[in-house]
CSV table of C-alpha atoms in Angstrom, one decimal:
chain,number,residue,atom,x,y,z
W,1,UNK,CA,-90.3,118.4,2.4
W,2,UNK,CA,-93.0,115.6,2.8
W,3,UNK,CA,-93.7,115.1,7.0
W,4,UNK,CA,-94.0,111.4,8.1
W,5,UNK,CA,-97.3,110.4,8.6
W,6,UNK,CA,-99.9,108.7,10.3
W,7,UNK,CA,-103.6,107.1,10.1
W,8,UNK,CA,-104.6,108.3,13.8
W,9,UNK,CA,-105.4,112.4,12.6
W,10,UNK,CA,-107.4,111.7,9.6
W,11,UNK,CA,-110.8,112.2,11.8
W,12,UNK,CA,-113.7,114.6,12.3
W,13,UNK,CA,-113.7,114.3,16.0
W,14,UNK,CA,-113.0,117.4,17.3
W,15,UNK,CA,-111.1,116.9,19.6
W,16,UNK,CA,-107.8,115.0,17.7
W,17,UNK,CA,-105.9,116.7,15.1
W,18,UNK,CA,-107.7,117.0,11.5
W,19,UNK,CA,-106.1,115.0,8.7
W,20,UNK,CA,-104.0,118.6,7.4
W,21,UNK,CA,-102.8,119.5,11.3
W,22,UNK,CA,-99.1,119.6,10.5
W,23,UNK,CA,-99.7,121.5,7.4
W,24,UNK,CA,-101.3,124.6,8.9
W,25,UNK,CA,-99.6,124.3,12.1
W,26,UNK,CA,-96.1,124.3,10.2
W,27,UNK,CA,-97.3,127.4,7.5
W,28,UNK,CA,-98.7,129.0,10.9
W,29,UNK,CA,-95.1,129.0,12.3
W,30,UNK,CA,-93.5,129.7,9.1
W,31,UNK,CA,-95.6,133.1,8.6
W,32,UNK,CA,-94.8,134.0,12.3
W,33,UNK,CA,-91.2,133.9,11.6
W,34,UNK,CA,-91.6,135.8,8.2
W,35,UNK,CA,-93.3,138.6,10.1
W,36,UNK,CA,-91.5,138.8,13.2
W,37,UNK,CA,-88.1,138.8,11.5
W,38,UNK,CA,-89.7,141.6,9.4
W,39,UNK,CA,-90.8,143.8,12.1
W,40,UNK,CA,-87.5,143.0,13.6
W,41,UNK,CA,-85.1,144.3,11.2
W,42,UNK,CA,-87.2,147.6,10.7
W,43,UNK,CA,-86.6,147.9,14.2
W,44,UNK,CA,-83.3,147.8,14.0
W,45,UNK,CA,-82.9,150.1,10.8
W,46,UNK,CA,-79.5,148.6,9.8
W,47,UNK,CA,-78.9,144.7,10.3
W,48,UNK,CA,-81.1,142.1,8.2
W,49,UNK,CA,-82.0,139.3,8.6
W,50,UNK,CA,-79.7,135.8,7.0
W,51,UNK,CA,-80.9,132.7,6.0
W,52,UNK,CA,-79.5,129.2,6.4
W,53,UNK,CA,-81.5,126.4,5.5
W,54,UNK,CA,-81.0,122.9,6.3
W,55,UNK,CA,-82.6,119.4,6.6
W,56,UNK,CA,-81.9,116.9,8.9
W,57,UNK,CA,-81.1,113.3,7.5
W,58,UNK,CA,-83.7,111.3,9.6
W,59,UNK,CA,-86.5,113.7,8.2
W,60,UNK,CA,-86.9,117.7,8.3
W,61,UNK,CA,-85.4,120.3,7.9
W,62,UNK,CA,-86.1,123.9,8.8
W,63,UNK,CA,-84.9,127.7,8.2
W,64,UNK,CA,-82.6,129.7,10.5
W,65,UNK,CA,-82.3,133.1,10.1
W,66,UNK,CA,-79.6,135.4,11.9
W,67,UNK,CA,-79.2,139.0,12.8
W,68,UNK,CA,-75.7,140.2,14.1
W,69,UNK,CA,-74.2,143.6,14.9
W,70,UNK,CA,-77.3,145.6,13.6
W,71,UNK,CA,-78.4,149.0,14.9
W,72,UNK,CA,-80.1,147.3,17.8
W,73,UNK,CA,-79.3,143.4,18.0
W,74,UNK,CA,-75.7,142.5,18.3
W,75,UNK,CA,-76.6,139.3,18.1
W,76,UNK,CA,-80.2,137.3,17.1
W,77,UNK,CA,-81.9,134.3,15.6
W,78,UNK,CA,-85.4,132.9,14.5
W,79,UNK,CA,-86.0,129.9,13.6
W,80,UNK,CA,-88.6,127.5,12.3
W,81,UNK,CA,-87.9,123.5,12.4
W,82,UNK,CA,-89.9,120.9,11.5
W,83,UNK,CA,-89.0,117.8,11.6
W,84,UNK,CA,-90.7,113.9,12.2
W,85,UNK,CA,-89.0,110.1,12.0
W,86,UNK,CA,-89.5,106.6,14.1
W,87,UNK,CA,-87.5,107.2,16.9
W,88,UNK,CA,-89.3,109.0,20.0
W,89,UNK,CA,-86.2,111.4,22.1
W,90,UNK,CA,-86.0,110.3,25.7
W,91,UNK,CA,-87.6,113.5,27.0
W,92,UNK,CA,-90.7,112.7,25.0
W,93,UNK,CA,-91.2,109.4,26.3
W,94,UNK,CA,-91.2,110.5,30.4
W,95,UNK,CA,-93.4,112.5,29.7
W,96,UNK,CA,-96.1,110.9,27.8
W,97,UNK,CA,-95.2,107.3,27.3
W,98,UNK,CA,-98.2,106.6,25.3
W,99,UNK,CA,-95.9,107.4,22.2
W,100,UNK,CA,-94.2,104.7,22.5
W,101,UNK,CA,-93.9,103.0,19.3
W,102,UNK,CA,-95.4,105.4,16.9
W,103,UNK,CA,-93.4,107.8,14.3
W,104,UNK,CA,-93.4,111.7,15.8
W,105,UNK,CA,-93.8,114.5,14.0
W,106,UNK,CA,-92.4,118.2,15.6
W,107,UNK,CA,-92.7,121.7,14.5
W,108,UNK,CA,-91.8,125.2,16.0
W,109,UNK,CA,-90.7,128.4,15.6
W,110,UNK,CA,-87.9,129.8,18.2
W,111,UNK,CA,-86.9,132.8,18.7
W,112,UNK,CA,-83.9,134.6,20.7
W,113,UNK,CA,-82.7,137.9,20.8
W,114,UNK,CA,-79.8,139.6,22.4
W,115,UNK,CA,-80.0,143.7,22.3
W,116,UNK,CA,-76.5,145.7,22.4
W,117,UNK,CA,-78.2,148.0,24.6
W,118,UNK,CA,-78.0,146.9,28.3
W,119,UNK,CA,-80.9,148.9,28.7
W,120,UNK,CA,-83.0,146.8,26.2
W,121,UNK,CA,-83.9,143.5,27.7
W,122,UNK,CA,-83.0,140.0,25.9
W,123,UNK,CA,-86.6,138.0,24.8
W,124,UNK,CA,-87.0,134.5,24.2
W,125,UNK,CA,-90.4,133.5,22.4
W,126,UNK,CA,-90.5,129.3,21.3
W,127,UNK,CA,-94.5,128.2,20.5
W,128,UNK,CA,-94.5,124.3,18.8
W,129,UNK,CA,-96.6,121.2,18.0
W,130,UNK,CA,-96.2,117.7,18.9
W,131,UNK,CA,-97.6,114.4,17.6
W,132,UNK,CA,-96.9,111.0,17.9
W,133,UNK,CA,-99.7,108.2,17.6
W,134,UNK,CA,-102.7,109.2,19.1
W,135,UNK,CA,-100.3,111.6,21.5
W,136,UNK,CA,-100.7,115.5,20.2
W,137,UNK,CA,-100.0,118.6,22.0
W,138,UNK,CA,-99.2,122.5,21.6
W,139,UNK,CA,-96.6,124.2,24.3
W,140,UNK,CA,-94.4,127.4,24.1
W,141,UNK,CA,-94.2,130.6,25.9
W,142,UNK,CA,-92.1,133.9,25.9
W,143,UNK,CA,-90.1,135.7,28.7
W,144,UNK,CA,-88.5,138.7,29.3
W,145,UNK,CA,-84.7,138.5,30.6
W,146,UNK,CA,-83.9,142.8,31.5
W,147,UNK,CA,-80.3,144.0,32.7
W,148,UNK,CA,-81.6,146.9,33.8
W,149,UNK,CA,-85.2,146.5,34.6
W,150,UNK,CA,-88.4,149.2,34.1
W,151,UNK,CA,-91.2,148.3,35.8
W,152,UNK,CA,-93.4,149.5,33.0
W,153,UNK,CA,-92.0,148.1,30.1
W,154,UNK,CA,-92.7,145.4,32.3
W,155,UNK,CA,-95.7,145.4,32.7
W,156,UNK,CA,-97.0,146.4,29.4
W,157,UNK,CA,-95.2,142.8,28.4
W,158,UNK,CA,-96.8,141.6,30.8
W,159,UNK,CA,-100.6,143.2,30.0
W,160,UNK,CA,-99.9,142.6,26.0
W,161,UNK,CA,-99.5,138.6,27.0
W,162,UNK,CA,-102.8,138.7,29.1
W,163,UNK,CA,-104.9,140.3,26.7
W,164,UNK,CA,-103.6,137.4,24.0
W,165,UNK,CA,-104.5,134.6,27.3
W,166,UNK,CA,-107.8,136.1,28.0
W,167,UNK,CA,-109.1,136.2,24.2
W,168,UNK,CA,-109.5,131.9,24.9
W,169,UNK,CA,-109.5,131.3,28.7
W,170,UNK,CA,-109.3,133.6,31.7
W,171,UNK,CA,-106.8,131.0,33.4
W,172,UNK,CA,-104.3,130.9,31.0
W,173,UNK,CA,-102.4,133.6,31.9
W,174,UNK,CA,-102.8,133.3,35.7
W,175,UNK,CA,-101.6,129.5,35.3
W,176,UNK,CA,-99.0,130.2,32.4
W,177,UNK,CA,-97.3,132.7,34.1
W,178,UNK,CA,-96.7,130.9,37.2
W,179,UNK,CA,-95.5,128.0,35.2
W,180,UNK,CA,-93.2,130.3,33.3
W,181,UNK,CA,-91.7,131.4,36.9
W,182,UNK,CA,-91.0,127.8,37.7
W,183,UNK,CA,-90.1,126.8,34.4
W,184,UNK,CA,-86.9,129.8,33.9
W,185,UNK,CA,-85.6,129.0,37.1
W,186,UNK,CA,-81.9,128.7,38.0
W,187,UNK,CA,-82.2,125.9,40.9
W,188,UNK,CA,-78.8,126.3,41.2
W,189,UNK,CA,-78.7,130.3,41.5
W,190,UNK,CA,-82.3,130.1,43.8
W,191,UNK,CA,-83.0,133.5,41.2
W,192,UNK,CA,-85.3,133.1,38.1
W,193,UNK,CA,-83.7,133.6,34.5
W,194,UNK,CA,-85.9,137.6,34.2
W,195,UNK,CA,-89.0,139.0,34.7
W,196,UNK,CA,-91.1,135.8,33.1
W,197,UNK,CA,-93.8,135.7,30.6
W,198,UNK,CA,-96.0,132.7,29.8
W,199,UNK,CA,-94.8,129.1,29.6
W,200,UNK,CA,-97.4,126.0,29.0
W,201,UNK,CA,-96.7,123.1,27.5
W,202,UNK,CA,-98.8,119.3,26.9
W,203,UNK,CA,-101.9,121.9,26.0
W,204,UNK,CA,-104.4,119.2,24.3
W,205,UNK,CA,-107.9,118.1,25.4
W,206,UNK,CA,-107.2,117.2,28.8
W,207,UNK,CA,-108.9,118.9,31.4
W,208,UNK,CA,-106.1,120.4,33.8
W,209,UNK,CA,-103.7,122.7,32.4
W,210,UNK,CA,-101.0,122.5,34.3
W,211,UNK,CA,-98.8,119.3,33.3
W,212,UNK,CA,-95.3,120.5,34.6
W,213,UNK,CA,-93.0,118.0,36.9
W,214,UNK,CA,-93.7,120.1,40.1
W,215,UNK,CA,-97.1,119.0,41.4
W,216,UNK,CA,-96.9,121.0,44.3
W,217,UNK,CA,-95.9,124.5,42.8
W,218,UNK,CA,-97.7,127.8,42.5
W,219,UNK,CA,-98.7,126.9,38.9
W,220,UNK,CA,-100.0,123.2,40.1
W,221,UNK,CA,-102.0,124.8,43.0
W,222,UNK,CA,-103.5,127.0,40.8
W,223,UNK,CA,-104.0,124.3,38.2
W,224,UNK,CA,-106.1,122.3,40.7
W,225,UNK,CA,-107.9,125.5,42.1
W,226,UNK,CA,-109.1,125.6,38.9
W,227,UNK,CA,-109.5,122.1,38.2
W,228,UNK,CA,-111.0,120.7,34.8
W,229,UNK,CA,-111.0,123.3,31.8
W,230,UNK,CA,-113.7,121.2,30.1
W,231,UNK,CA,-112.3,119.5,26.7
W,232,UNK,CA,-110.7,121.9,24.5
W,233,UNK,CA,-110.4,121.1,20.7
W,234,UNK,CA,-107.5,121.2,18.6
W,235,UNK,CA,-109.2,124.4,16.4
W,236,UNK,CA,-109.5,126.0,19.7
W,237,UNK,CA,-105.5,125.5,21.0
W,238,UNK,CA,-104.5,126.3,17.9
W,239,UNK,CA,-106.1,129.5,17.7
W,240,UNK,CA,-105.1,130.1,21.3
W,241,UNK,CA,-101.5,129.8,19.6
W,242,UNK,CA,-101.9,131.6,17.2
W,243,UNK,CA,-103.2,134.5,19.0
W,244,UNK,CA,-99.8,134.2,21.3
W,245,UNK,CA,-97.7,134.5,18.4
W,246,UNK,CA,-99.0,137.7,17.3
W,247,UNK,CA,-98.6,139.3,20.2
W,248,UNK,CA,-95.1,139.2,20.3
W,249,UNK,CA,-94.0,142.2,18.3
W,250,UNK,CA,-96.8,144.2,20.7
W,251,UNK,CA,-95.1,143.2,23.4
W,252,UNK,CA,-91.6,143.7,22.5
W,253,UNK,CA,-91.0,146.8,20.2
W,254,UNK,CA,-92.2,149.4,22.1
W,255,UNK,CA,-89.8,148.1,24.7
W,256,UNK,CA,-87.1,148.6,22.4
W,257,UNK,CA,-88.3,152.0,21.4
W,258,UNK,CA,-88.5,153.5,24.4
W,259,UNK,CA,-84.7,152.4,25.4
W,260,UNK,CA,-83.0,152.0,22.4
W,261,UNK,CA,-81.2,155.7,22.9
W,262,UNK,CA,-81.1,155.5,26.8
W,263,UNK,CA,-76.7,156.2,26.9
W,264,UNK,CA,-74.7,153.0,28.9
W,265,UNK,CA,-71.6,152.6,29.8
W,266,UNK,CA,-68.8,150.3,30.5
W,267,UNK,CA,-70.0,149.6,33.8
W,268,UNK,CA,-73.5,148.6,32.4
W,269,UNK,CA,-72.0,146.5,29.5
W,270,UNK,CA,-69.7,144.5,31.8
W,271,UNK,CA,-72.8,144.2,34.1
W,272,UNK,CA,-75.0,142.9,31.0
W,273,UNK,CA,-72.2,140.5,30.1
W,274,UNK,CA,-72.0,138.9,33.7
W,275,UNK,CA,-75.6,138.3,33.5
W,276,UNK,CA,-75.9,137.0,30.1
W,277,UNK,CA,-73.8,133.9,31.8
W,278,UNK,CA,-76.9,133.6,33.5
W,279,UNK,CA,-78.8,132.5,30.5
W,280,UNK,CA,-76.0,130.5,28.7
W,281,UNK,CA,-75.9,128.4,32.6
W,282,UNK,CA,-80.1,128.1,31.8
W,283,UNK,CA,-80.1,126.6,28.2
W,284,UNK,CA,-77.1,124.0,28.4
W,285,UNK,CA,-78.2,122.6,32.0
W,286,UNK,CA,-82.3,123.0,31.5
W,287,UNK,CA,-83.7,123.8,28.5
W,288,UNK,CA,-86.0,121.4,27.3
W,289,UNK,CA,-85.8,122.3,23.6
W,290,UNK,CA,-82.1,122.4,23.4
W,291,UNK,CA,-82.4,118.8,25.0
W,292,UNK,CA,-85.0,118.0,22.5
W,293,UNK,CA,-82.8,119.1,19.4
W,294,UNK,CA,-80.1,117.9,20.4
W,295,UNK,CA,-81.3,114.1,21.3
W,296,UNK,CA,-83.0,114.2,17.9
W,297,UNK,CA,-80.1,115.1,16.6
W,298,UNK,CA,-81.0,118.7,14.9
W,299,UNK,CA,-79.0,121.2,13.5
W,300,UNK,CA,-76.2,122.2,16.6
W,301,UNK,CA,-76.0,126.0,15.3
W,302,UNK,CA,-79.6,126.8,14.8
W,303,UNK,CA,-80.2,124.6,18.4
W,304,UNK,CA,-77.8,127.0,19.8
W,305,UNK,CA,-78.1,130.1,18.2
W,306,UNK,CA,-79.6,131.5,21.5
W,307,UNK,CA,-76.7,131.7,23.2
W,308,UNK,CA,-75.3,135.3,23.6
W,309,UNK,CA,-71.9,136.2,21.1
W,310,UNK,CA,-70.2,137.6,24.1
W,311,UNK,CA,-70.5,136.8,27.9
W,312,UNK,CA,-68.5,137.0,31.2
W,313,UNK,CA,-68.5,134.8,34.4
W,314,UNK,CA,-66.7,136.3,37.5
W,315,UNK,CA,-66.3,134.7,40.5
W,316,UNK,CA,-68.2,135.7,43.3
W,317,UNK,CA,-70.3,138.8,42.2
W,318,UNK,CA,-72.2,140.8,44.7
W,319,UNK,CA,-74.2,143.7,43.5
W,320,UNK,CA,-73.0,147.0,45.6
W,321,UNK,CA,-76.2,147.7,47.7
W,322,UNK,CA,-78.1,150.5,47.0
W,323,UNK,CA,-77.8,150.4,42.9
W,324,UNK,CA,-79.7,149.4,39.8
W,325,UNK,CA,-77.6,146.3,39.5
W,326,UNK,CA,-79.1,145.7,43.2
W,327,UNK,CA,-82.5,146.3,42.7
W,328,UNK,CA,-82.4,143.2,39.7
W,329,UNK,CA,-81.1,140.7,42.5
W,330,UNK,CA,-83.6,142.0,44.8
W,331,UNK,CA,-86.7,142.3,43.0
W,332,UNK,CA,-87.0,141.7,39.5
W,333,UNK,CA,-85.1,138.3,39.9
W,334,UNK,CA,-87.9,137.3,42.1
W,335,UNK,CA,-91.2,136.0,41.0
W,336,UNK,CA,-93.6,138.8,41.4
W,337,UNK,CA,-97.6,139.4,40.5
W,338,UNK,CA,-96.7,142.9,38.1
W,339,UNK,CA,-100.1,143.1,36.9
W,340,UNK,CA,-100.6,144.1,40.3
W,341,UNK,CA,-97.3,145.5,41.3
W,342,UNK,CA,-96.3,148.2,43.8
W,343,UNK,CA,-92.6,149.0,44.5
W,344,UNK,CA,-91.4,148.2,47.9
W,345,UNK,CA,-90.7,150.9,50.3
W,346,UNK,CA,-87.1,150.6,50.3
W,347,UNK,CA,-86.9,150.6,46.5
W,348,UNK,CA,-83.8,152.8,44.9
C-alpha cells in the first residue's frame, strides 16, 4: 500500500513530522500487534490468532486479526488500519479545523478483548497517528473494564501504565488518567465504563495537554495546574507512544494469570453478560474511533469487532446489597485515585 502524501512533513524542524513519519509510525503499530497477538495466544494456550486483511477503496487498508473460544478469550480482536484520502470525517474537522482542505493520512492499532472468565477483566488498548496539512497528532489510551474487581490487579495496571507515563513526563499519567475517567463515561448511566487507564488524545507540540471537550473537568483543572509542557517534538511523542504500547502485555497478563482458574458460576456469567451491555451501550453511542471508522467508511467488522459475542440487557437491575456485584456499582464504577487507594470502611 502507498499512503497519500504531502509536502508539509518533509522538514528538519523538530517539531513537525520528518518526511518518513507515516512509515515508522505505521511499522511501529504493525510490530505492536505482531507481538501482542503473540503473547496473547500463548496466554491462552489453545485459541490463535486469524487474519483477515482488507483495503478500503478510497485508500488503506489494514489487518484484522481474531481470537474466538480459546482457552481464555471467548471472544477478541487486534487490529492495525491505516488508511489516508481527500476527504477530512466530520469529527476531525470540530476538532481541529485547520485541516480543512488538505488530504489526511490515519494509522492505529486497536485492540479489544473479552475473557470467558468473569473473573478476568475485559481490556481495551487503541494508540494512533493523525495528519492532515500542517495538522499532526498522536492519541490512544487503554482501560480496564473488571466484572468482578481486585483491587490489586488493579493497581498493578494501574502502576505498570505510570511507570510507561513517567519514562517522558511526570504529568502524563496524573492528566491521562483523569482524562480516561471522563472519556469511558456512561452519561447516561452517571457510572464510568471500569476501573480506567490512560486516555490522551491531540498530543503534538502544543503546550497544554489536555485538549478534551470538557474544559472544566478534573483532567482540564489539572491541565491548567500544570499549564504549558514546553514544546514537545514529534521524536519525543512518538517514543512516549511507543513506550505505552509495550507496556500492555505487563499490564495485562499477570492479570489473567492470577484469575484465569478462579471457579464462576452461572450467577457470575449472567452477571458478566449484563454488564458487557454496558460496553456495547459505550462504543455505538460514544466512541470516537468507531465514529471515526465508520464516517470514513472503514471496514464495519474489524470497526466492530470490539463488541462482546454474547450479552444481556435486563430491565431494571439492582445489585443485592452487601455482594461483589455491589461493591462494582459502589466503588470500582467510580472514579477513584488507586495509586493511592484505601478500601472504605464499609467495604464487603
Amino acid at each position: 500500500m502507498t499512503a497519500f502524501s504531502t509536502s508539509e512533513t518533509a522538514s528538519s524542524n523538530p517539531l513537525i513530522p520528518p518526511s518518513d513519519s507515516r512509515q515508522r509510525v505505521s511499522q511501529f503499530l504493525q510490530d505492536m500487534q505482531d507481538r501482542i497477538c503473540e503473547g496473547l495466544a500463548q496466554a491462552d494456550g489453545v485459541g490463535q490468532f486469524q487474519e483477515d486483511s482488507w483495503e478500503r477503496e478510497e485508500g488503506g487498508g489494514g489487518r484484522s486479526r481474531v481470537i474466538r473460544e480459546g482457552g481464555v478469550f471467548e471472544q477478541g480482536g487486534v487490529n492495525f488500519s491505516e488508511v489516508w484520502g481527500k476527504d477530512l470525517p466530520p469529527s476531525i474537522l470540530v476538532q481541529r479545523p485547520e485541516a480543512a482542505g488538505h488530504g489526511f493520512y490515519a494509522t492505529g492499532t486497536s485492540m479489544v478483548l473479552h475473557p470467558h472468565n468473569p473473573y478476568i477483566p475485559t481490556v481495551h488498548l487503541n494508540y494512533r497517528y493523525f495528519e492532515a496539512g500542517p495538522v499532526w497528532w498522536f492519541g490512544g489510551g487503554i482501560d480496564l473494564t473488571p466484572y468482578y474487581p481486585f483491587v490489586e490487579d488493579v493497581i498493578h495496571f494501574h502502576s505498570t501504565l505510570k511507570q510507561a507515563c513517567d519514562a517522558h513526563h511526570p504529568e502524563y499519567y496524573p492528566t491521562f488518567k483523569l482524562w480516561c475517567d471522563e472519556y469511558f463515561y456512561l452519561k447516561h448511566r452517571q457510572e464510568t465504563r471500569g476501573v480506567g487507564g490512560i486516555f490522551f488524545d491531540y498530543q503534538d507540540n502544543r503546550g497544554n495537554l489536555y485538549h478534551g471537550p470538557d474544559a472544566k473537568g478534573l483532567a482540564a483543572q489539572h491541565s491548567q495546574q500544570v499549564g504549558d509542557v514546553g514544546e514537545r517534538t514529534w521524536e519525543q511523542l512518538f517514543a512516549f507512544i511507543q513506550s505505552c504500547g509495550n507496556a500492555f502485555l505487563p499490564a495485562y497478563l499477570p492479570i489473567i494469570e492470577r484469575r484465569r482458574s478462579q471457579e464462576y458460576g452461572d450467577r457470575e456469567r449472567n452477571f458478566q453478560l449484563y454488564r458487557r451491555g454496558r460496553y456495547v451501550e459505550f462504543n455505538l453511542v460514544y466512541d470516537r474511533g468507531t465514529i471515526f471508522g465508520l464516517q470514513t467508511n472503514g471496514r464495519t467488522e474489524s470497526i466492530l469487532m470490539s463488541l462482546p459475542p454474547l450479552v444481556r440487557w435486563e430491565y431494571g437491575y439492582q445489585p443485592e446489597p452487601n455482594t461483589p456485584e455491589a461493591q462494582l456499582y459502589e466503588t470500582f464504577l467510580k472514579p477513584q485515585d488507586w495509586l493511592n487507594w484505601t478500601p472504605p470502611t464499609s467495604e464487603v
